[in-house]
Coordinates of C-alpha atoms and ligand atoms in Angstrom, one line a residue:
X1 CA 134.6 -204.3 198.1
X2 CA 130.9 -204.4 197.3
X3 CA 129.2 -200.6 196.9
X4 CA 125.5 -200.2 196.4
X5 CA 125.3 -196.3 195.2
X6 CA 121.7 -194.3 195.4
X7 CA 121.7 -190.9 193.6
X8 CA 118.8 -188.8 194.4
X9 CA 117.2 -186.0 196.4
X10 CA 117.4 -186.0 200.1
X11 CA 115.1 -183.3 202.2
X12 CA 114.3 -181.7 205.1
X13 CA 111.1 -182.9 206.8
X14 CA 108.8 -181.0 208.9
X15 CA 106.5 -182.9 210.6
X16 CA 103.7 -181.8 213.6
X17 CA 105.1 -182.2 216.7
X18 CA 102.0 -180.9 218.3
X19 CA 101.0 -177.4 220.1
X20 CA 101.9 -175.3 217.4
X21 CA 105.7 -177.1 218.0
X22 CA 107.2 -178.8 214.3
X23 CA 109.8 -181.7 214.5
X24 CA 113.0 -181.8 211.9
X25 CA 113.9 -185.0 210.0
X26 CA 115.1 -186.0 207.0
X27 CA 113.9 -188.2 203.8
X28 CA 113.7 -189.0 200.4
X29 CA 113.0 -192.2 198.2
X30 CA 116.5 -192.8 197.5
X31 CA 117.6 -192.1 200.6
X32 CA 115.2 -194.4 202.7
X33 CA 115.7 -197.2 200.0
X34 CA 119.5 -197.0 200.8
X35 CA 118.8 -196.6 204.3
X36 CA 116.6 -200.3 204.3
X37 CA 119.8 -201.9 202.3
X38 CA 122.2 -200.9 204.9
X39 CA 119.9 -202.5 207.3
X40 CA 119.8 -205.4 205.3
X41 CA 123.4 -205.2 204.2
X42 CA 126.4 -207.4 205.9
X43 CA 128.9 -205.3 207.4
X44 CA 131.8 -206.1 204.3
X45 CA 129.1 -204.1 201.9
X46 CA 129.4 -200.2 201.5
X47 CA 126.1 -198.3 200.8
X48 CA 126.6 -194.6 199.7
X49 CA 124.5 -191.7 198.7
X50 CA 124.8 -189.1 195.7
X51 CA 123.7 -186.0 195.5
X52 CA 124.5 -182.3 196.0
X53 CA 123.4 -180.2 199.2
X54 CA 124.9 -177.0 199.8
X55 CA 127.0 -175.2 202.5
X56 CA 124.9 -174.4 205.5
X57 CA 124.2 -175.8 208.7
X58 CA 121.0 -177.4 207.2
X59 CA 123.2 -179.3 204.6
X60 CA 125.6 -180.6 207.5
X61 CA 123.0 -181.7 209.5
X62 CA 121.8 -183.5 207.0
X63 CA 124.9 -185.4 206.0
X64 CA 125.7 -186.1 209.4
X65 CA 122.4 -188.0 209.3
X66 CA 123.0 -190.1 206.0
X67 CA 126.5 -190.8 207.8
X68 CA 125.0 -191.8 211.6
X69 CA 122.6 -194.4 209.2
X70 CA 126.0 -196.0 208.2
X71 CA 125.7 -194.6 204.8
X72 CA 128.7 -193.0 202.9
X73 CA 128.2 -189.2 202.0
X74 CA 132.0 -188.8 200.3
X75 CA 130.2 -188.4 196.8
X76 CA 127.4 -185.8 198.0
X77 CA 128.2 -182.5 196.3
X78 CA 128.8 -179.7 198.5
X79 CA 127.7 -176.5 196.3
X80 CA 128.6 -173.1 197.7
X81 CA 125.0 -171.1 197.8
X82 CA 122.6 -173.7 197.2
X83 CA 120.5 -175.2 200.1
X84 CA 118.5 -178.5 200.3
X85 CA 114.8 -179.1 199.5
X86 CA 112.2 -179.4 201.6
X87 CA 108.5 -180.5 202.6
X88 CA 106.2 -180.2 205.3
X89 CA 103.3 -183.3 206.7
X90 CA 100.2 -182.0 207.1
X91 CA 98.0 -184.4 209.0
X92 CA 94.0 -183.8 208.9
X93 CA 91.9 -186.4 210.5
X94 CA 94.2 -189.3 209.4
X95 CA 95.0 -188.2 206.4
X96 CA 98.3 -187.0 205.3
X97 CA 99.2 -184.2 202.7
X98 CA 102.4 -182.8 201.9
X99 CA 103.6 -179.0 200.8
X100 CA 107.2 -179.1 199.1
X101 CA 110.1 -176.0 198.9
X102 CA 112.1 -178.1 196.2
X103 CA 112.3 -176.3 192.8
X104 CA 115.4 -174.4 193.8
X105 CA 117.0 -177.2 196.0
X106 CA 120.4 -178.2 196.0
X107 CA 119.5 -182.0 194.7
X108 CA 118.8 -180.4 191.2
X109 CA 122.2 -180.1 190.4
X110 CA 123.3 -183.5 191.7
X111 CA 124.1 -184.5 188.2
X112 CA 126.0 -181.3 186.8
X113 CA 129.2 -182.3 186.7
X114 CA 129.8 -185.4 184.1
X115 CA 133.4 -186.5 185.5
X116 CA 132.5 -186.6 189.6
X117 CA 129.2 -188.7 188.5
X118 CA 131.7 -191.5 186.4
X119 CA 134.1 -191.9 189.4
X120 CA 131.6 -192.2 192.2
X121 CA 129.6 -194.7 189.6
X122 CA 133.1 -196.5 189.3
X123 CA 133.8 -197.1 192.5
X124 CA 130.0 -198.9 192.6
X125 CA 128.6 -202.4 191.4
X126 CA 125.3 -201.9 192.3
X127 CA 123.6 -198.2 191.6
X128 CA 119.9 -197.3 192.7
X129 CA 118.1 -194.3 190.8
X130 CA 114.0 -193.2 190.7
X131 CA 112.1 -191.2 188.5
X132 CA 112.2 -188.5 191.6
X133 CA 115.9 -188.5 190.7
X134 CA 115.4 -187.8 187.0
X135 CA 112.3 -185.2 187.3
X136 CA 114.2 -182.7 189.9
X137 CA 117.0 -182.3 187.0
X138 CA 117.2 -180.2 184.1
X139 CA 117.4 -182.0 180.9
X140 CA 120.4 -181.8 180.1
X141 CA 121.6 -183.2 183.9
X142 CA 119.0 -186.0 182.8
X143 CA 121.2 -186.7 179.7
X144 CA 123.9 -187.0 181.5
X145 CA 122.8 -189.3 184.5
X146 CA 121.4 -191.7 181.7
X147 CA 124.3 -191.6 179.9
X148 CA 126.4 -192.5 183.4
X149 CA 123.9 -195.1 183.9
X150 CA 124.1 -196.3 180.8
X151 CA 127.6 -196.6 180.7
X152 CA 127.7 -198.4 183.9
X153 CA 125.2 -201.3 182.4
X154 CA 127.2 -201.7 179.3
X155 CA 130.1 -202.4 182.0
X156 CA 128.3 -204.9 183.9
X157 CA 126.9 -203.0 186.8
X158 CA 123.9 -203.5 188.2
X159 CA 121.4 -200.5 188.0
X160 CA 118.3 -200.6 189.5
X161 CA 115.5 -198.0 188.8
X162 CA 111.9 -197.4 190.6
X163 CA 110.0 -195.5 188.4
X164 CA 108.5 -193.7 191.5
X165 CA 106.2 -191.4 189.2
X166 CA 105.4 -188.2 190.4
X167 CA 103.6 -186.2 187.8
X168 CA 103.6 -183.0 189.9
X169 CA 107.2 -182.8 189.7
X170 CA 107.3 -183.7 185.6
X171 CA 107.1 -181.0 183.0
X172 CA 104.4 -182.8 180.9
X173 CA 103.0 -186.3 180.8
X174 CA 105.1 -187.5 177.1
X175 CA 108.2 -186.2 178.8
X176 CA 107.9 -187.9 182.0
X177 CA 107.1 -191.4 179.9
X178 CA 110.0 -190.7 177.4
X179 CA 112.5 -189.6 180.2
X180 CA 111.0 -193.1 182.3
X181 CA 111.5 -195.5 178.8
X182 CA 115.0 -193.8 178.5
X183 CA 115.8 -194.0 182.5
X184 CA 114.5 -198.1 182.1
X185 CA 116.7 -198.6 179.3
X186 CA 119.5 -197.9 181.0
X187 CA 118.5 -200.4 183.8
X188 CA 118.9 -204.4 184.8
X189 CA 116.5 -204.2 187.8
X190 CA 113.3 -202.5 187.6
X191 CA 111.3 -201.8 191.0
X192 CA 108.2 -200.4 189.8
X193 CA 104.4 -199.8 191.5
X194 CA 101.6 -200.8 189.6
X195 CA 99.2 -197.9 190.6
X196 CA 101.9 -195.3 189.0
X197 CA 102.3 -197.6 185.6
X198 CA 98.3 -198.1 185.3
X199 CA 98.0 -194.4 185.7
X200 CA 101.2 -193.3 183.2
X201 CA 101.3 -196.4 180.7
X202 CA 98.3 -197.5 180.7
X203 CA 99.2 -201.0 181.0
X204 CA 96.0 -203.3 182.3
X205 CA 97.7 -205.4 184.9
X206 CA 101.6 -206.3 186.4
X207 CA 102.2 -208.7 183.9
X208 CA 101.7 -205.7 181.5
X209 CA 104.3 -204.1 183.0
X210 CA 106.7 -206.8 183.6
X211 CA 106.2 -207.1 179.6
X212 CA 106.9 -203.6 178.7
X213 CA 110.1 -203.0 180.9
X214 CA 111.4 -206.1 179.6
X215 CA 111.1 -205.2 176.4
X216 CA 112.9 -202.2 177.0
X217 CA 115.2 -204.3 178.0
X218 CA 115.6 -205.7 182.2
X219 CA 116.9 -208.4 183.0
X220 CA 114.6 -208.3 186.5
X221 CA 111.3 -206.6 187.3
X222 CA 109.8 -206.5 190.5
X223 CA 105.8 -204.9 190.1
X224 CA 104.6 -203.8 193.9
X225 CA 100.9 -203.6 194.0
X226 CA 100.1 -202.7 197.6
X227 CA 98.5 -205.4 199.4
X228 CA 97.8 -207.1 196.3
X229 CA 100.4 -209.7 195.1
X230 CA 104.0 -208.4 193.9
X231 CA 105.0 -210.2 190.7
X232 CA 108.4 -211.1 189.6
X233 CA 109.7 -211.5 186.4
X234 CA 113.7 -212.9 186.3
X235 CA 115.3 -214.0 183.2
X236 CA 112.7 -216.6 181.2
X237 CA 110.9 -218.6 184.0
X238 CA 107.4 -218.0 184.4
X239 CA 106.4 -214.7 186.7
X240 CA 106.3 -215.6 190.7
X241 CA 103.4 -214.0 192.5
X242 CA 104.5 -212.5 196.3
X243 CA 101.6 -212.1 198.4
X244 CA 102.2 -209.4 201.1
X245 CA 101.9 -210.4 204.7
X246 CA 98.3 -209.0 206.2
X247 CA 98.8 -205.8 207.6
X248 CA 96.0 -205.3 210.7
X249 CA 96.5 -201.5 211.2
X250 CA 98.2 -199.6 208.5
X251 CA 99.7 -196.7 210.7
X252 CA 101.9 -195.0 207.8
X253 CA 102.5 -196.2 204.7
X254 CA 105.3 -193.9 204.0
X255 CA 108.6 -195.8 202.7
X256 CA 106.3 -198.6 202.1
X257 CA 107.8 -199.0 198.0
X258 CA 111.2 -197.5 199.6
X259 CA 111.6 -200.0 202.3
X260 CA 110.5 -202.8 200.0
X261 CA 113.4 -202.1 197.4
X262 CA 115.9 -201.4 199.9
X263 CA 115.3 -205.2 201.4
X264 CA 115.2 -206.9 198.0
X265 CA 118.3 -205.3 197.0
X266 CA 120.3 -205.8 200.1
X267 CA 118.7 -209.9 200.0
X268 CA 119.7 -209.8 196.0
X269 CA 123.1 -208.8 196.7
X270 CA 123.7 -211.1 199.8
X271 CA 122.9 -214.0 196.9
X272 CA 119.6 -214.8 198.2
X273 CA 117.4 -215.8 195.2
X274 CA 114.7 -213.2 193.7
X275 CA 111.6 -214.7 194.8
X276 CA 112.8 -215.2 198.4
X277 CA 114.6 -211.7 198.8
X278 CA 111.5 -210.3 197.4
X279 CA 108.9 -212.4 199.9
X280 CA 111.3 -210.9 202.8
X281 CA 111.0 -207.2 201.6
X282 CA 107.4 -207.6 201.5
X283 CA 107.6 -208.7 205.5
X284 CA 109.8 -205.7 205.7
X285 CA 107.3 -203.1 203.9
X286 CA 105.0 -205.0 206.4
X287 CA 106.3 -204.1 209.2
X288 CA 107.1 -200.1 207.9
X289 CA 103.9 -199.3 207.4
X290 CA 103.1 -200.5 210.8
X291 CA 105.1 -197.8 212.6
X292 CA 105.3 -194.1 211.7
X293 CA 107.8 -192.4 210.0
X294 CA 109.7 -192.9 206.8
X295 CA 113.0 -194.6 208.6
X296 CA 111.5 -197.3 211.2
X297 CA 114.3 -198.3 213.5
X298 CA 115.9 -201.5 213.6
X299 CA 113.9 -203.2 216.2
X300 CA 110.3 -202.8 214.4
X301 CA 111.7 -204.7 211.4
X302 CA 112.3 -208.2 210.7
X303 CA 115.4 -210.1 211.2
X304 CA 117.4 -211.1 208.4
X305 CA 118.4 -214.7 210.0
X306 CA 121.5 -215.0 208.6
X307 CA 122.7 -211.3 209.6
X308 CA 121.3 -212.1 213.3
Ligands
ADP401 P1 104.6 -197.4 196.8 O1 104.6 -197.1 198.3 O2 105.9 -197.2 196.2 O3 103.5 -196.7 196.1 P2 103.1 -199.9 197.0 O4 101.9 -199.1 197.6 O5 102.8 -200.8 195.9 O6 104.3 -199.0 196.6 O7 103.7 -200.7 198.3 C1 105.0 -201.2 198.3 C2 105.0 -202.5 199.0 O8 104.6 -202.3 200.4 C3 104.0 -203.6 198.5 O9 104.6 -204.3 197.4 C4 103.7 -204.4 199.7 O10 104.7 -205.3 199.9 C5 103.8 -203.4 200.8 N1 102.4 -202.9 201.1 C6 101.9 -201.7 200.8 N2 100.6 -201.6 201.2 C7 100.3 -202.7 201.9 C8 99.2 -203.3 202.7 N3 98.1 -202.6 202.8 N4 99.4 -204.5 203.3 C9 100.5 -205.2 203.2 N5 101.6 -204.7 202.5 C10 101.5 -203.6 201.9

C-alpha cells in the first residue's frame, strides 16, 4: 500500500477567542502539509505522522486530532515526561505575531532513537521533512534523520524537503545553510519559498534556486514565490512558470507554502504530471489563504475532479 510519511513538530495553538477567552488548536508545517495530502489523497493511500509527544492529556489530545484528520499517529513517539510545544497568535490591527514555548518540547526528540526512525521510514514510499524538522533537533538527532533520509533515497524513496527557514529557531546562520545543503542532499523533491532562499542563499531569482538544489542533487524543485509565479524544474525540460490564481482578500496566509505542498504531493502521487499538480496546489493555497486558520475544512477548498 502507498504511505506518504511527514516527520516534524506538531503544537499546541492558542489563538484569541475574544473577551479575554483563548481557543485550543493544533498545527505545524508538517503536520498541515500532511493534513492537505490526505485531502488530496484517494482513500487506498496511507498518510502518517512522526514525531514524539509525551504522556499527558495535552499529548492525547493531540493525537486524537492528527487521527480524526485521517492521519496515522502509530509512529509518534510517546515519551514519558516530555510534553508538546507550543505558540500563542497575537493579532494587533490585522497583523499577526506569534510567541512560542518550544525549546523543551517533546518534538525535539522525535529523531532519538535510530531503529524506530528506519522502520516507520520502511514502511513509507513517499517521506516529507522541513527545515522546522531539522532546526528543533540536536545535532546529533540531525545526523541521524539525514542519514534515515538518506538511506531511504539511495532505496528509491521519494523524499521531499521544504526548506521552511526559520532563523530564529537555528543556532547560527552557516549552520542552518550547511544543515539545509545536507537536509537537500538527501532529497528528490524540493518545495522551497523564494523569499527564505533570497534571504539565506543569496540566490537573485527562482531559477537561482532551482540551479543550486539541483546541483545538490533533486530530481524536482518546486520554488513558491507568493503571488508571483511558482517555477518548476523536473528532470531536463525547460522550467514551467505557475502563476497563482488572484487572491481578492487575503484573510490568512497561514499554511499558505503548507497547503501548497500538501496538494502537489498528493496530485504527484495520484500520477498527475508536475506542472498540473503544481497549478492545482496553487488554486489550493488560493483558496487557504482565503479562510482563517492553518487547517481550512474541506468545503472551502477545491475539488480534485477525479476524487469527486
Ligand atoms: P510560504 O507560505 O511557505 O512562505 P509563499 O508565501 O511563497 O510560501 O506561498 C506559498 C504559495 O501560496 C504560493 O506559491 C502561492 O501559490 C500561494 N500564495 C501565497 N500568497 C499568495 C497571494 N497573495 N495570492 C495568491 N496566491 C498566493
Amino acid at each position: 500500500m502507498a504511505r506518504l510519511l511527514a516527520i516534524g513538530e506538531c503544537m499546541v495553538e492558542l489563538g484569541d477567542a475574544g473577551s479575554g477567552l483563548l481557543r485550543k488548536g493544533f498545527a505545524g508545517d508538517t503536520l498541515n502539509a500532511a493534513y492537505y495530502a490526505r485531502t488530496y489523497l484517494p482513500a487506498a493511500f496511507d498518510v502518517a505522522y512522526l514525531s514524539a509527544v509525551g504522556t499527558d492529556l495535552l499529548s492525547a489530545e493531540m493525537l486524537a486530532f492528527i487521527g480524526d484528520k485521517g492521519i496515522l499517529t502509530e509512529d509518534v513517539l510517546e515519551i514519558e515526561g516530555a510534553a508538546p510545544g507550543l505558540y500563542m497568535i497575537h493579532l494587533k490591527e490585522g497583523e499577526r505575531s506569534f510567541s512560542y514555548w518550544r525549546s523543551a518540547s517533546a518534538a525535539r526528540r522525535l529523531a532519538e532513537d535510530p531503529a524506530h526512525l528506519r522502520r516507520a521510514i520502511e514502511k513509507a514510499d513517499t517521506i516529507v521533512f522541513s527545515g522546522i524538522t531539522l532546526a528543533i533537533l540536536s545535532p546529533e538527532a540531525r545526523e541521524t534523520l539525514i542519514l534515515e533520509l538518506r538511506r531511504a533515497k539511495a532505496a528509491g524513496r521519494r523524499v521531499v524537503f521544504d526548506p521552511n527557514i526559520r532563523p530564529r529557531l537555528w543556532e547560527d546562520a552557516a549552520t542552518l545553510r550547511a544543515v539545509v545543503e545536507a537536509g537537500a542532499r538527501a532529497s528528490t523533491i524540493l518545495v522551497p519559498s523564494f523569499d527564505d532562499e533570497q534571504a539565506h542563499f543569496a540566490d537573485a531569482d527562482p531559477e537561482a534556486t532551482i540551479a543550486r538544489y539541483r546541483q545538490w542533487g533533486a530530481d524536482t524543485v518546486l520554488v513558491k514565490n507568493g503571488s508571483g509565479a511558482a517555477c518548476l524544474s523536473n528532470g531536463t525540460d525547460a522550467i514551467v512558470r505557475i502563476t497563482p490564481p488572484r487572491v481578492q482578500t487575503v484573510v490568512d496566509t497561514t499554511s499558505a507554502g503548507d497547503s501548497f505542498n500538501g496538494a502537489f504531493l498528493a496530485r504527484l502521487l495520484t500520477g498527475v504530471a508536475p506542472a498540473e499538480a503544481a497549478a492545482f496546489a496553487a488554486r489550493v493555497a488560493a483558496a487557504v489563504i482565503a479562510h482563517h486558520g492553518a487547517l481550512v475544512p474541506p468545503e472551502h477548498l477545491p475539488q480534485a475532479l477525479d476524487l469527486a
